[in-house]
Amino acid sequence: MNEDPSALLPEIFLAVAAVVAVLLGSYLPRQRQWPVRLVTALACLAGLVAAVVAWGQDETVFGGSYAIDVATNAGRAIVLAAVLITLGVSAGEFRGAPRESELYVLMLLAALGTVLLTGANDLMLLVAAYLLASIPLYALAGFAKDDTGTEASLKFYLLGALLGIVMLSGATVLFGVGGASGYAPLRESLGGAPVAAVAVGFVGVLGGLLFKVGAVPAHFWVPDVTEGTRPPVAAFLTTVPKIGGVIAAYRLVSSALAVSPVDWALLLAIVAAVTMTLGNLAAFFQQNVRRLLAYSTISQVGYLLMAVAVALRSDLALPSLLLYVAAYAVTNLGAFAVVCALPKTAVIEDYSGLVRHRPGLAIALAVCLLGLVGTPPTGVFVGKLTVFTAAFDGGFAWLVVVAAVNTVASLFYYVRWIAPAARATDVPAAAVVDRWSAGTAYAAATTSVALGPLAGLLLATFGGGLVLM
């Protein structure tokens, strides 16, 4: 049994940084808490280095409850990179704020919970990681302490608490019929368990994970929270939890439920189809850019779940999922960075003439939005293409057709935003520009494009199987 704490260096860096940030924030002047931001960035960079060093060393630790393999290391790297991008987005708005240190502490704890979700190899650890990844987010949603933020936080909390109970109940049922909470023994025991009981348990656990990723039918919090909270916080909330949620779902179905009698693949395929379709339809006529991005993130989850549905049917499922979620994280954060860079713009019409007055931001916006559609040569394009291929290989040709139709349809509402921004009108663009967010938008857009040509290398890096025991 491996109980070496050094195997968890990225997680330890995040936990220690959260404690240091709390202490540091308590002693620093309320208007000069930038050292906490520096501590957060250093912890993320150290965690990234540790994740890269640990790459290829597949093992389980602490009684097999936590797996360290390609999915965990990729999840670590993507989460930590996403937190670094979020720091760039939030630095301008929260610099000098009285509660700046609290913001970064909550982000560190949520990131830690998300990373634990990616490696959870035991139902009890999965539930614990869910709680750790959720509770800080409820506080983040209401961080502004205004009416919209408070309402969003309350809705977010109530739905999260409900689905947390459902998830714990599902885990209890699986434990009862499987006789264990670890994925390895469950894999052996669930094959002969009653189908109805396994189905109830799986649906319960899946309900909690669908809440984390913002998929149907647990998606109701996404638009209200995205619109109601501060834009940098919305960027974090709509991106980071998805990374842990989809990887945790993939590990659950491909490890614990690999030989179960439940047809979870069909259920996930249906959820994926409904999620992408509902997200796209709801985004069509949104005028508020944050609500548009909220429904966009819902539709993107549908594409990600396609890879989870074929976890045991295609060798391309895991590499394509990891590539897609990495490209999505960078591209979605880049789109939010443009929104954060223009704090006085809220609806699509406010972006009219952006290319004339802020050409760099207009280009970054177009790159990120077209990237979310899946336009070459962005990383999302390759991720979406490989996910479609994996779904087709897995026998879900009908799902690929649904996804292709949804992809074409999504172009409509993204172009509705790009078109006025690209039009050289005389409408004055927003005078206030957040330089931190603008710089982050340029970097994210460039990275989104660079991930396309690098996709072959990334797919090879993300290759390999999951460690079960």
XYZ file of C-alpha atoms in Angstrom:
469
model
C 0.000 0.000 0.000
C 1.472 3.333 -1.080
C 0.949 6.115 1.472
C 3.717 8.397 0.247
C 2.519 12.012 0.673
C 4.986 13.182 -1.993
C 2.719 11.591 -4.599
C 0.220 14.344 -3.807
C 2.502 17.346 -4.193
C 0.145 19.406 -6.428
C -2.703 18.884 -3.958
C -0.407 19.690 -1.010
C 0.764 22.901 -2.685
C -2.847 24.050 -3.078
C -3.789 23.163 0.513
C -0.685 24.812 2.012
C -1.162 27.891 -0.157
C -4.765 28.209 1.078
C -3.612 28.134 4.706
C -0.769 30.578 4.024
C -3.171 32.853 2.157
C -5.576 32.904 5.118
C -2.802 33.789 7.555
C -1.176 36.294 5.216
C -4.481 37.965 4.468
C -5.155 38.347 8.186
C -2.022 40.423 8.777
C -1.708 42.412 5.571
C -3.414 45.813 5.198
C -6.855 45.309 3.638
C -5.969 47.466 0.617
C -2.582 45.816 -0.086
C -3.146 42.085 -0.294
C -1.362 41.437 -3.583
C 1.150 39.073 -1.876
C -1.740 36.601 -1.484
C -2.204 36.672 -5.239
C 1.506 36.004 -5.630
C 1.320 33.036 -3.228
C -1.603 31.627 -5.227
C 0.292 31.955 -8.505
C 3.434 30.352 -7.068
C 1.427 27.428 -5.673
C -0.155 26.832 -9.078
C 3.203 26.997 -10.856
C 4.767 24.598 -8.342
C 1.804 22.248 -8.747
C 2.178 22.356 -12.530
C 5.841 21.385 -12.274
C 4.998 18.552 -9.868
C 2.251 17.272 -12.184
C 4.609 17.249 -15.164
C 7.314 15.445 -13.156
C 4.773 12.827 -12.009
C 3.554 12.222 -15.571
C 3.782 8.540 -16.499
C 4.129 7.284 -12.908
C 0.798 5.458 -12.714
C -0.123 4.365 -9.196
C -2.810 4.458 -6.529
C -2.280 5.833 -3.052
C -3.931 5.561 0.350
C -5.517 2.160 -0.023
C -6.335 2.639 -3.685
C -8.746 5.478 -2.927
C -6.844 7.982 -5.066
C -5.473 7.228 -8.522
C -2.555 9.047 -10.073
C -2.534 8.439 -13.810
C -2.804 10.345 -17.057
C -6.325 11.578 -16.272
C -5.337 12.871 -12.832
C -2.149 14.530 -14.037
C -3.925 16.100 -17.006
C -6.698 17.267 -14.678
C -4.138 18.742 -12.302
C -2.384 20.610 -15.114
C -5.592 21.947 -16.671
C -7.066 23.069 -13.338
C -3.872 24.817 -12.245
C -3.473 26.520 -15.627
C -7.119 27.632 -15.458
C -6.559 29.133 -12.003
C -3.535 31.041 -13.327
C -5.618 32.438 -16.187
C -8.363 33.369 -13.730
C -5.800 35.253 -11.650
C -4.982 37.328 -14.717
C -8.667 37.990 -15.339
C -9.450 38.940 -11.737
C -6.321 40.950 -10.892
C -7.648 44.199 -12.310
C -11.113 44.089 -10.722
C -10.102 42.823 -7.289
C -6.740 44.542 -6.906
C -6.912 46.580 -3.730
C -10.294 45.159 -2.738
C -10.738 44.675 1.033
C -11.503 40.954 0.629
C -9.005 40.130 -2.109
C -7.271 37.441 -0.041
C -10.595 35.688 0.679
C -11.232 35.467 -3.066
C -7.970 33.612 -3.686
C -8.419 31.328 -0.679
C -11.817 30.245 -1.992
C -10.356 29.689 -5.470
C -7.521 27.574 -4.052
C -9.914 25.392 -2.043
C -12.280 24.950 -4.980
C -9.333 24.062 -7.225
C -8.138 21.529 -4.647
C -11.573 19.893 -4.562
C -11.676 19.821 -8.354
C -8.269 18.159 -8.581
C -9.378 15.560 -6.024
C -12.426 14.857 -8.190
C -10.168 13.941 -11.112
C -8.306 11.284 -9.099
C -11.092 9.993 -6.828
C -11.078 6.203 -7.022
C -13.507 5.644 -4.181
C -17.118 6.742 -3.706
C -16.446 8.262 -0.290
C -13.542 10.327 -1.623
C -15.683 11.307 -4.619
C -18.388 12.719 -2.330
C -15.815 14.478 -0.136
C -14.179 16.029 -3.208
C -17.610 17.107 -4.470
C -18.255 18.968 -1.218
C -14.813 20.575 -1.196
C -15.209 21.636 -4.819
C -18.716 23.018 -4.210
C -18.839 24.853 -0.862
C -16.192 27.496 -1.768
C -18.073 28.137 -5.005
C -21.276 29.035 -3.143
C -19.347 31.748 -1.303
C -17.666 32.887 -4.528
C -21.033 33.258 -6.284
C -22.166 35.759 -3.647
C -18.782 37.416 -3.262
C -20.033 40.833 -4.399
C -22.667 40.910 -1.628
C -25.154 42.639 -3.935
C -28.733 41.607 -4.705
C -28.014 39.639 -7.889
C -25.010 37.897 -6.392
C -26.890 36.943 -3.246
C -29.807 35.557 -5.244
C -27.442 33.616 -7.508
C -25.530 32.255 -4.531
C -28.722 31.138 -2.802
C -30.031 29.331 -5.893
C -26.612 27.777 -6.452
C -26.405 26.597 -2.851
C -29.915 25.143 -2.682
C -29.504 23.169 -5.917
C -26.013 22.058 -4.901
C -27.202 20.918 -1.473
C -30.089 18.980 -2.996
C -27.940 17.204 -5.555
C -25.228 16.640 -2.967
C -27.747 14.687 -0.898
C -28.865 12.803 -4.003
C -25.247 11.995 -4.802
C -24.562 10.751 -1.278
C -27.715 8.643 -1.387
C -26.627 7.127 -4.695
C -23.199 6.357 -3.281
C -24.855 4.695 -0.288
C -26.981 2.493 -2.560
C -23.945 1.448 -4.609
C -22.066 0.724 -1.396
C -24.980 -1.351 -0.154
C -25.331 -3.524 -3.261
C -21.609 -3.631 -4.036
C -20.312 -4.165 -0.525
C -17.480 -1.670 -0.966
C -16.836 1.950 -1.814
C -13.616 1.516 -3.801
C -13.919 1.382 -7.574
C -11.831 -1.803 -7.898
C -14.026 -3.998 -5.640
C -17.175 -2.380 -7.037
C -16.098 -3.385 -10.517
C -16.083 -6.996 -9.381
C -19.264 -6.972 -7.308
C -21.694 -4.771 -9.252
C -21.841 -7.220 -12.164
C -24.038 -9.567 -10.135
C -25.984 -6.906 -8.241
C -29.690 -6.144 -8.874
C -30.029 -3.999 -11.974
C -32.605 -1.626 -10.487
C -30.507 -0.926 -7.386
C -27.351 -0.293 -9.420
C -29.308 1.987 -11.747
C -30.697 4.001 -8.824
C -27.258 4.324 -7.254
C -25.604 5.319 -10.513
C -28.238 7.940 -11.328
C -27.831 9.415 -7.843
C -24.053 9.729 -8.107
C -24.324 10.973 -11.674
C -26.762 13.669 -10.524
C -24.081 15.258 -8.362
C -21.525 15.164 -11.167
C -24.011 16.653 -13.656
C -24.474 19.526 -11.222
C -20.705 20.095 -11.137
C -20.467 20.271 -14.918
C -23.715 22.192 -15.429
C -25.443 19.568 -17.564
C -29.167 18.923 -17.996
C -31.170 18.499 -15.773
C -28.857 20.058 -13.157
C -27.997 23.138 -15.207
C -30.434 25.713 -13.767
C -27.792 27.455 -11.708
C -25.489 28.243 -14.649
C -27.212 31.268 -16.314
C -28.294 32.930 -13.061
C -24.897 32.547 -11.407
C -22.996 33.598 -14.532
C -25.054 36.777 -14.859
C -25.404 37.535 -11.159
C -21.858 37.213 -9.937
C -18.734 39.190 -10.845
C -17.413 38.376 -14.365
C -14.013 36.979 -13.182
C -15.824 34.738 -10.720
C -18.249 33.659 -13.457
C -15.274 32.700 -15.616
C -13.947 30.491 -12.826
C -17.350 28.963 -11.974
C -18.184 28.013 -15.565
C -14.804 26.493 -16.327
C -12.908 24.887 -13.452
C -15.650 22.645 -11.956
C -16.293 21.107 -15.383
C -12.728 19.815 -15.545
C -13.118 17.728 -12.409
C -16.715 16.746 -13.117
C -16.212 15.198 -16.555
C -13.008 13.388 -15.586
C -14.670 12.043 -12.411
C -17.652 10.824 -14.466
C -15.300 9.152 -16.935
C -13.406 7.382 -14.144
C -16.626 6.277 -12.427
C -18.180 4.627 -15.478
C -14.975 3.140 -16.875
C -13.741 1.764 -13.550
C -16.509 1.067 -11.028
C -19.303 0.402 -13.536
C -17.266 -1.303 -16.251
C -19.128 -4.633 -15.902
C -22.372 -3.394 -14.372
C -25.697 -4.476 -15.910
C -26.824 -0.850 -16.335
C -26.684 0.650 -19.839
C -25.064 3.845 -18.596
C -23.568 4.573 -22.025
C -27.012 5.096 -23.576
C -28.135 7.216 -20.638
C -25.062 9.453 -20.921
C -25.506 9.729 -24.693
C -29.094 10.918 -24.201
C -28.005 13.407 -21.510
C -25.262 14.672 -23.849
C -27.702 15.163 -26.734
C -30.291 16.956 -24.598
C -27.657 19.137 -22.908
C -26.026 20.394 -26.103
C -29.397 20.974 -27.784
C -30.994 22.821 -24.874
C -27.870 24.932 -24.315
C -27.726 25.997 -27.955
C -31.446 26.689 -28.247
C -31.431 28.820 -25.091
C -28.385 30.787 -26.289
C -29.949 31.765 -29.608
C -31.713 34.928 -28.523
C -29.703 36.019 -25.510
C -28.703 39.686 -25.551
C -26.729 39.671 -22.315
C -23.261 38.374 -23.177
C -22.791 36.622 -19.846
C -26.046 34.691 -20.190
C -25.014 33.818 -23.755
C -21.707 32.432 -22.490
C -23.564 30.594 -19.716
C -25.731 28.702 -22.183
C -22.665 28.204 -24.364
C -20.931 26.411 -21.498
C -23.984 24.180 -21.070
C -23.841 23.183 -24.725
C -20.094 22.493 -24.498
C -20.746 20.046 -21.650
C -22.939 18.054 -24.020
C -19.993 17.555 -26.372
C -17.717 16.595 -23.470
C -20.182 13.976 -22.231
C -20.029 12.271 -25.634
C -16.527 11.062 -24.770
C -17.710 9.841 -21.362
C -20.529 7.870 -23.008
C -18.025 5.849 -25.077
C -15.465 5.423 -22.287
C -15.328 1.651 -22.800
C -16.079 1.600 -26.511
C -13.263 3.656 -28.035
C -9.553 3.972 -27.313
C -9.802 7.596 -28.406
C -12.330 8.475 -25.694
C -9.928 9.493 -22.914
C -7.335 11.384 -25.037
C -10.072 13.257 -26.868
C -11.835 14.126 -23.607
C -8.646 15.498 -22.042
C -7.717 17.458 -25.179
C -11.216 18.893 -25.493
C -11.484 19.928 -21.858
C -8.026 21.584 -21.996
C -8.873 23.516 -25.151
C -12.313 24.433 -23.835
C -10.888 25.767 -20.570
C -8.451 28.096 -22.326
C -10.943 29.258 -24.954
C -13.845 29.833 -22.555
C -11.626 31.756 -20.145
C -10.375 33.805 -23.095
C -13.947 34.789 -24.029
C -14.650 35.763 -20.429
C -11.380 37.714 -20.344
C -12.679 39.933 -23.152
C -15.904 40.496 -21.166
C -13.850 41.364 -18.069
C -11.621 43.688 -20.090
C -14.681 45.772 -21.009
C -16.504 46.130 -17.666
C -19.000 48.710 -18.995
C -20.356 46.415 -21.710
C -23.165 44.020 -20.835
C -25.177 43.321 -23.980
C -24.224 42.494 -27.558
C -25.015 45.979 -28.842
C -22.398 47.445 -26.493
C -19.723 45.692 -28.556
C -20.624 47.553 -31.773
C -17.539 49.012 -33.434
C -15.151 47.218 -31.119
C -12.783 46.362 -33.972
C -12.341 50.055 -34.761
C -11.570 51.197 -31.241
C -10.129 48.037 -29.636
C -8.937 45.863 -32.551
C -6.896 43.536 -30.346
C -9.850 42.701 -28.124
C -12.127 42.291 -31.154
C -9.723 39.768 -32.667
C -9.368 37.923 -29.363
C -13.164 37.794 -29.021
C -13.603 36.456 -32.558
C -10.884 33.839 -32.068
C -12.378 32.579 -28.800
C -15.991 32.535 -29.988
C -15.120 30.847 -33.284
C -12.949 28.491 -31.253
C -15.970 27.536 -29.139
C -17.842 26.763 -32.374
C -15.005 24.462 -33.377
C -13.399 26.432 -36.181
C -9.962 25.342 -37.477
C -7.196 25.575 -36.423
C -8.164 26.060 -32.784
C -7.721 23.409 -30.120
C -11.488 23.052 -29.609
C -11.825 22.131 -33.293
C -9.456 19.176 -32.911
C -10.969 18.247 -29.548
C -14.471 18.276 -30.977
C -13.375 16.344 -34.066
C -11.719 13.613 -32.001
C -14.699 13.397 -29.621
C -17.014 12.975 -32.617
C -14.712 10.254 -33.968
C -14.673 8.462 -30.622
C -18.487 8.603 -30.426
C -18.779 7.225 -33.946
C -16.315 4.427 -33.146
C -18.365 3.689 -30.030
C -21.525 3.063 -32.028
C -23.290 6.378 -31.411
C -23.540 7.619 -34.997
C -26.900 9.247 -34.209
C -25.246 11.261 -31.430
C -22.565 12.477 -33.843
C -25.293 13.674 -36.225
C -27.027 15.513 -33.367
C -23.720 17.071 -32.300
C -22.862 18.145 -35.866
C -26.255 19.811 -36.281
C -25.821 21.550 -32.930
C -22.344 22.739 -33.927
C -23.660 24.341 -37.100
C -26.587 25.872 -35.214
C -24.304 27.333 -32.529
C -22.539 29.400 -35.186
C -25.660 31.588 -35.333
C -25.482 33.046 -31.845
C -21.708 33.382 -31.792
C -21.847 35.341 -35.081
C -24.623 37.518 -33.600
C -21.972 38.701 -31.137
C -19.005 38.829 -33.516
C -20.789 40.709 -36.320
C -21.461 44.015 -34.507
C -18.009 43.877 -32.921
C -16.391 43.434 -36.335
C -18.419 46.208 -37.946
C -16.471 49.467 -38.317
C -19.240 51.760 -37.095
C -18.908 55.150 -35.464
C -20.415 53.926 -32.242
C -17.858 54.689 -29.534
C -16.532 51.597 -27.830
C -16.277 51.362 -24.075
C -13.694 53.797 -22.787
C -12.718 51.742 -19.753
C -10.457 48.773 -20.450
C -9.004 46.477 -17.824
C -5.405 45.948 -18.946
C -4.905 42.767 -16.907
C -7.943 41.123 -18.464
C -7.036 42.404 -21.929
C -3.557 40.890 -21.681
C -5.050 37.633 -20.470
C -7.490 37.623 -23.399
C -4.632 38.008 -25.890
C -2.669 35.177 -24.255
C -5.692 32.866 -24.066
C -6.679 33.485 -27.695
C -3.122 32.801 -28.840
C -2.972 29.616 -26.777
C -6.357 28.481 -28.123
C -5.024 28.715 -31.667
C -1.658 27.156 -30.766
C -3.362 24.104 -29.251
C -4.657 23.145 -32.705
C -1.282 22.461 -34.355
C -0.063 20.896 -31.098
C -3.064 18.549 -30.875
C -1.178 15.533 -32.220
C 1.468 15.854 -29.529
C -1.164 16.387 -26.839
C -3.211 13.375 -27.940
C -0.092 11.218 -27.685
C 0.655 12.666 -24.247
C -2.912 12.042 -23.056
C -2.842 8.435 -24.264
C -2.900 5.572 -21.785
C -5.349 3.893 -19.494
C -6.701 4.577 -16.040
C -5.188 3.007 -12.947
C -7.737 1.002 -11.005
C -5.787 -0.554 -8.137
